[in-house]
Amino acid sequence: MGALDVNKVVHEHQGWRLITCMWLHGGVFHLLANMLSLLVIGIRLEREFGFIRIGLLYIIAGLGGSLFSALFIKSNISVGASGALFGLLGSMLSELIINWTIYANKLGVLVTLMIIIVINLAVGILPHVDNFAHIGGFMSGFLLGFVFLIRPQFGWVSQRYTSSAYSSRSAKPKFKVYQMVLWVISLILLIIGFTAGLVMLFRGVDLNDHCPWCHYMSCLPTSRWSCNTEPVSCMSEQTSNQLTLTCSNSNKTRSYSLSNPNTYQIQGLCSRSAVD
């Protein structure tokens, strides 16, 4: 259906799943929660910057979230637009920074935005939440905000409505120096990050091998819940046209009329056996 399955992305060359997983959800509540977040965050940005720029930012940030998730989570299947939504949240922070001079209550806006970001990222340490997608989407959106959401300085805008003689004597550049520096740095980091991430993904790199503590960013185990999300495993036995599966977690045994099943069929039947 288009969910983010790393095995199919890497071994079956279905890279399009990095994008299509953003349009799928794990139930009505998941869908409604994401749509509510999109309304709260997206409407303000779309009104100020237009649907084309915000739409591109949304999709690219979602891709960044899927890519970051795929580099850490190899066994589970992911769906949802949370990475893209966190991208919009990250872009709001970078938009505040790169357009710092036009805001009146700068510190108040910054503190409020940081509290919202911290709370939302903290929710991601709960089990069954793909916080890697949140983090990847946020980082992508943060850099994309410097690229897409830059505003011209007030002096440049006002001089367009003054006389030509006055404008020629006191012409101001469209953007400030710090804005252009942030724009260039962010664009370079985006190109390097996405290129390196895609290369590592299709080479089968597992970033958990290089960062043994990073899994705590997605789920923090406590006495109330466990972070063990490893897929159910089964012992399979094939006899003529019959496949027998024994679930390792519950020792349940089920038989299926199936000849020459592939690995993904066995994995799907194994997961079904564990819950039946």
Tab-separated table of C-alpha atoms in Angstrom:
chain	number	residue	atom	x	y	z
A	1	MET	CA	0.000	0.000	0.000
A	2	GLY	CA	2.994	2.350	0.209
A	3	ALA	CA	4.013	2.157	3.885
A	4	LEU	CA	7.670	2.655	4.766
A	5	ASP	CA	9.128	-0.857	4.709
A	6	VAL	CA	12.926	-0.559	4.689
A	7	ASN	CA	13.445	-4.070	3.316
A	8	LYS	CA	11.352	-3.266	0.254
A	9	VAL	CA	12.966	0.143	-0.165
A	10	VAL	CA	16.496	-1.272	-0.111
A	11	HIS	CA	16.161	-4.751	-1.606
A	12	GLU	CA	13.243	-4.248	-3.996
A	13	HIS	CA	14.163	-0.703	-5.070
A	14	GLN	CA	10.868	0.809	-3.897
A	15	GLY	CA	12.256	4.185	-2.919
A	16	TRP	CA	8.893	5.828	-3.591
A	17	ARG	CA	7.767	4.477	-0.209
A	18	LEU	CA	9.780	7.266	1.439
A	19	ILE	CA	7.160	9.664	0.040
A	20	THR	CA	3.948	7.619	-0.063
A	21	CYS	CA	4.136	6.661	3.626
A	22	MET	CA	3.304	10.306	4.448
A	23	TRP	CA	-0.190	9.912	3.016
A	24	LEU	CA	-1.055	6.778	5.007
A	25	HIS	CA	-2.167	6.580	8.642
A	26	GLY	CA	-2.564	3.910	11.278
A	27	GLY	CA	-6.235	4.545	12.021
A	28	VAL	CA	-8.847	7.283	12.255
A	29	PHE	CA	-7.396	8.817	15.432
A	30	HIS	CA	-3.945	9.020	13.860
A	31	LEU	CA	-5.403	10.705	10.779
A	32	LEU	CA	-7.470	13.214	12.775
A	33	ALA	CA	-4.529	14.114	15.031
A	34	ASN	CA	-2.306	14.834	12.034
A	35	MET	CA	-4.999	16.814	10.229
A	36	LEU	CA	-5.604	18.943	13.336
A	37	SER	CA	-1.869	19.642	13.635
A	38	LEU	CA	-1.725	20.549	9.947
A	39	LEU	CA	-4.573	23.022	10.364
A	40	VAL	CA	-2.967	24.687	13.386
A	41	ILE	CA	0.537	24.960	11.896
A	42	GLY	CA	-0.010	24.956	8.154
A	43	ILE	CA	-2.682	27.634	7.745
A	44	ARG	CA	-0.527	30.398	9.229
A	45	LEU	CA	2.486	29.495	7.085
A	46	GLU	CA	0.440	29.071	3.910
A	47	ARG	CA	-1.225	32.463	4.321
A	48	GLU	CA	2.128	34.207	4.666
A	49	PHE	CA	4.255	32.291	2.150
A	50	GLY	CA	1.806	30.629	-0.254
A	51	PHE	CA	0.829	27.022	-0.826
A	52	ILE	CA	3.615	26.296	-3.348
A	53	ARG	CA	6.506	27.056	-1.001
A	54	ILE	CA	4.835	25.479	2.017
A	55	GLY	CA	3.753	22.460	-0.040
A	56	LEU	CA	7.313	21.862	-1.234
A	57	LEU	CA	8.637	22.347	2.289
A	58	TYR	CA	6.057	19.876	3.631
A	59	ILE	CA	6.955	17.149	1.115
A	60	ILE	CA	10.741	17.560	1.354
A	61	ALA	CA	10.641	17.649	5.153
A	62	GLY	CA	8.469	14.520	5.130
A	63	LEU	CA	11.049	12.832	2.917
A	64	GLY	CA	13.751	13.844	5.380
A	65	GLY	CA	11.764	12.344	8.233
A	66	SER	CA	11.214	9.076	6.358
A	67	LEU	CA	14.896	8.895	5.422
A	68	PHE	CA	16.103	9.480	8.980
A	69	SER	CA	13.629	6.910	10.287
A	70	ALA	CA	14.715	4.320	7.708
A	71	LEU	CA	18.355	4.675	8.757
A	72	PHE	CA	17.513	3.685	12.343
A	73	ILE	CA	14.358	1.548	12.224
A	74	LYS	CA	14.940	-1.520	10.063
A	75	SER	CA	12.276	-3.984	11.173
A	76	ASN	CA	9.036	-2.073	11.724
A	77	ILE	CA	6.701	-0.518	9.150
A	78	SER	CA	5.989	3.226	9.469
A	79	VAL	CA	3.152	5.411	8.214
A	80	GLY	CA	2.000	8.949	8.932
A	81	ALA	CA	2.634	12.606	8.177
A	82	SER	CA	4.303	13.409	11.496
A	83	GLY	CA	7.725	13.934	9.910
A	84	ALA	CA	6.305	16.505	7.501
A	85	LEU	CA	4.368	18.221	10.297
A	86	PHE	CA	7.486	18.473	12.435
A	87	GLY	CA	9.151	19.930	9.357
A	88	LEU	CA	6.616	22.759	9.384
A	89	LEU	CA	7.288	23.244	13.097
A	90	GLY	CA	11.032	23.394	12.463
A	91	SER	CA	10.528	25.881	9.629
A	92	MET	CA	8.626	28.192	11.981
A	93	LEU	CA	11.708	28.326	14.207
A	94	SER	CA	14.121	29.028	11.352
A	95	GLU	CA	11.716	31.595	9.879
A	96	LEU	CA	11.807	33.447	13.184
A	97	ILE	CA	15.615	33.380	13.211
A	98	ILE	CA	16.228	34.427	9.617
A	99	ASN	CA	13.592	37.206	9.780
A	100	TRP	CA	14.547	38.202	13.327
A	101	THR	CA	14.549	41.969	12.762
A	102	ILE	CA	10.921	42.226	11.651
A	103	TYR	CA	9.436	40.722	14.830
A	104	ALA	CA	8.426	42.994	17.698
A	105	ASN	CA	8.111	40.513	20.574
A	106	LYS	CA	11.041	38.323	19.530
A	107	LEU	CA	11.847	36.595	22.823
A	108	GLY	CA	8.209	35.887	23.647
A	109	VAL	CA	7.629	34.207	20.280
A	110	LEU	CA	10.884	32.256	20.572
A	111	VAL	CA	10.158	30.946	24.077
A	112	THR	CA	6.598	29.929	23.145
A	113	LEU	CA	7.793	28.134	20.026
A	114	MET	CA	10.586	26.322	21.881
A	115	ILE	CA	8.153	25.069	24.539
A	116	ILE	CA	5.840	23.677	21.839
A	117	ILE	CA	8.765	21.979	20.073
A	118	VAL	CA	10.157	20.416	23.264
A	119	ILE	CA	6.754	19.087	24.322
A	120	ASN	CA	6.072	17.533	20.927
A	121	LEU	CA	9.495	15.901	20.704
A	122	ALA	CA	9.135	14.608	24.285
A	123	VAL	CA	5.924	12.806	23.309
A	124	GLY	CA	8.022	10.871	20.794
A	125	ILE	CA	9.857	8.922	23.512
A	126	LEU	CA	6.665	6.935	24.145
A	127	PRO	CA	6.564	3.415	22.660
A	128	HIS	CA	5.066	2.815	19.198
A	129	VAL	CA	5.874	6.406	18.149
A	130	ASP	CA	8.446	6.929	15.403
A	131	ASN	CA	10.373	9.810	16.928
A	132	PHE	CA	13.158	9.369	14.381
A	133	ALA	CA	10.716	10.566	11.717
A	134	HIS	CA	9.856	13.515	13.959
A	135	ILE	CA	13.512	14.427	14.479
A	136	GLY	CA	14.442	13.968	10.823
A	137	GLY	CA	11.446	16.002	9.668
A	138	PHE	CA	12.189	18.743	12.192
A	139	MET	CA	15.850	19.041	11.157
A	140	SER	CA	14.907	19.066	7.465
A	141	GLY	CA	12.187	21.661	7.990
A	142	PHE	CA	14.513	23.796	10.119
A	143	LEU	CA	17.054	24.003	7.279
A	144	LEU	CA	14.365	24.368	4.616
A	145	GLY	CA	12.900	27.340	6.482
A	146	PHE	CA	16.140	29.256	5.951
A	147	VAL	CA	15.894	28.498	2.222
A	148	PHE	CA	12.163	28.946	1.520
A	149	LEU	CA	10.935	31.416	4.148
A	150	ILE	CA	13.444	34.258	3.860
A	151	ARG	CA	11.833	37.723	3.752
A	152	PRO	CA	13.307	40.918	2.242
A	153	GLN	CA	14.352	43.546	4.772
A	154	PHE	CA	11.960	46.413	5.473
A	155	GLY	CA	14.254	49.073	4.004
A	156	TRP	CA	14.312	47.349	0.624
A	157	VAL	CA	10.512	47.062	0.538
A	158	SER	CA	9.908	50.690	1.551
A	159	GLN	CA	12.338	52.110	-1.021
A	160	ARG	CA	10.264	50.614	-3.826
A	161	TYR	CA	7.548	53.150	-3.016
A	162	THR	CA	9.821	56.205	-2.744
A	163	SER	CA	11.142	58.478	-5.492
A	164	SER	CA	13.799	57.122	-7.818
A	165	ALA	CA	16.272	59.900	-6.867
A	166	TYR	CA	16.041	59.056	-3.187
A	167	SER	CA	16.246	55.338	-3.895
A	168	SER	CA	19.432	55.677	-5.922
A	169	ARG	CA	21.164	57.561	-3.093
A	170	SER	CA	20.205	55.155	-0.284
A	171	ALA	CA	19.566	51.855	-2.035
A	172	LYS	CA	19.412	48.909	0.328
A	173	PRO	CA	20.027	45.271	-0.618
A	174	LYS	CA	17.033	42.978	-0.648
A	175	PHE	CA	18.417	40.692	2.063
A	176	LYS	CA	20.742	41.236	4.985
A	177	VAL	CA	24.160	39.595	5.035
A	178	TYR	CA	23.259	37.174	7.839
A	179	GLN	CA	20.180	36.074	5.887
A	180	MET	CA	22.246	35.198	2.829
A	181	VAL	CA	24.850	33.382	4.933
A	182	LEU	CA	22.140	31.255	6.589
A	183	TRP	CA	20.551	30.600	3.189
A	184	VAL	CA	23.799	29.321	1.653
A	185	ILE	CA	24.819	27.209	4.668
A	186	SER	CA	21.357	25.616	4.949
A	187	LEU	CA	21.207	24.779	1.245
A	188	ILE	CA	24.641	23.118	1.381
A	189	LEU	CA	23.723	21.122	4.495
A	190	LEU	CA	20.460	19.968	2.894
A	191	ILE	CA	22.202	18.730	-0.244
A	192	ILE	CA	24.921	16.944	1.748
A	193	GLY	CA	22.470	15.488	4.258
A	194	PHE	CA	19.985	14.082	1.750
A	195	THR	CA	22.718	12.747	-0.525
A	196	ALA	CA	24.591	11.045	2.315
A	197	GLY	CA	21.364	9.695	3.807
A	198	LEU	CA	20.156	8.148	0.545
A	199	VAL	CA	23.561	6.602	-0.164
A	200	MET	CA	23.709	5.043	3.319
A	201	LEU	CA	20.123	3.804	3.079
A	202	PHE	CA	20.561	2.006	-0.238
A	203	ARG	CA	23.852	0.535	0.949
A	204	GLY	CA	21.986	-1.012	3.888
A	205	VAL	CA	23.722	1.028	6.605
A	206	ASP	CA	22.173	0.724	10.078
A	207	LEU	CA	23.022	3.849	12.084
A	208	ASN	CA	22.306	1.990	15.326
A	209	ASP	CA	25.630	0.220	14.776
A	210	HIS	CA	27.423	3.568	14.892
A	211	CYS	CA	25.303	5.129	17.644
A	212	PRO	CA	24.342	2.494	20.264
A	213	TRP	CA	22.452	4.998	22.440
A	214	CYS	CA	20.430	6.681	19.666
A	215	HIS	CA	17.484	4.304	20.075
A	216	TYR	CA	16.644	6.171	23.291
A	217	MET	CA	15.703	9.186	21.161
A	218	SER	CA	12.694	7.252	19.855
A	219	CYS	CA	11.661	5.334	22.959
A	220	LEU	CA	12.805	5.656	26.564
A	221	PRO	CA	12.039	2.476	28.562
A	222	THR	CA	10.450	2.876	32.001
A	223	SER	CA	8.777	0.655	34.559
A	224	ARG	CA	5.444	1.381	32.861
A	225	TRP	CA	6.326	0.332	29.314
A	226	SER	CA	8.851	-1.560	27.259
A	227	CYS	CA	10.562	-0.390	24.098
A	228	ASN	CA	10.966	-3.869	22.640
A	229	THR	CA	9.359	-3.545	19.218
A	230	GLU	CA	11.186	-6.364	17.472
A	231	PRO	CA	8.941	-8.256	15.068
A	232	VAL	CA	7.573	-11.641	15.985
A	233	SER	CA	9.681	-14.539	14.736
A	234	CYS	CA	8.469	-17.978	13.689
A	235	MET	CA	9.865	-21.383	12.937
A	236	SER	CA	8.661	-22.487	9.521
A	237	GLU	CA	8.342	-25.970	8.119
A	238	GLN	CA	7.369	-26.635	4.498
A	239	THR	CA	5.884	-29.993	3.469
A	240	SER	CA	4.548	-30.323	-0.088
A	241	ASN	CA	1.833	-27.623	-0.328
A	242	GLN	CA	1.525	-26.944	3.398
A	243	LEU	CA	3.414	-24.371	5.482
A	244	THR	CA	3.520	-24.781	9.269
A	245	LEU	CA	4.514	-21.809	11.417
A	246	THR	CA	5.339	-21.900	15.139
A	247	CYS	CA	5.395	-18.496	16.841
A	248	SER	CA	8.441	-18.101	19.074
A	249	ASN	CA	6.668	-15.689	21.449
A	250	SER	CA	3.575	-17.752	22.225
A	251	ASN	CA	4.408	-21.195	20.800
A	252	LYS	CA	1.225	-21.060	18.721
A	253	THR	CA	1.242	-23.277	15.651
A	254	ARG	CA	-0.730	-22.598	12.494
A	255	SER	CA	-0.798	-24.359	9.131
A	256	TYR	CA	-1.398	-22.758	5.737
A	257	SER	CA	-1.994	-24.224	2.301
A	258	LEU	CA	0.856	-22.507	0.527
A	259	SER	CA	3.606	-23.712	-1.773
A	260	ASN	CA	6.978	-21.993	-2.220
A	261	PRO	CA	6.209	-18.905	-0.080
A	262	ASN	CA	8.676	-16.022	-0.168
A	263	THR	CA	10.181	-14.311	2.867
A	264	TYR	CA	7.627	-11.496	2.994
A	265	GLN	CA	4.678	-13.901	2.829
A	266	ILE	CA	6.116	-15.918	5.711
A	267	GLN	CA	6.719	-12.751	7.741
A	268	GLY	CA	3.149	-11.574	7.174
A	269	LEU	CA	1.642	-14.931	8.149
A	270	CYS	CA	3.914	-15.048	11.176
A	271	SER	CA	2.662	-11.686	12.429
A	272	ARG	CA	-0.940	-12.796	11.839
A	273	SER	CA	-0.340	-16.015	13.780
A	274	ALA	CA	0.935	-14.082	16.769
A	275	VAL	CA	-2.309	-12.134	17.178
A	276	ASP	CA	-4.867	-14.748	16.097
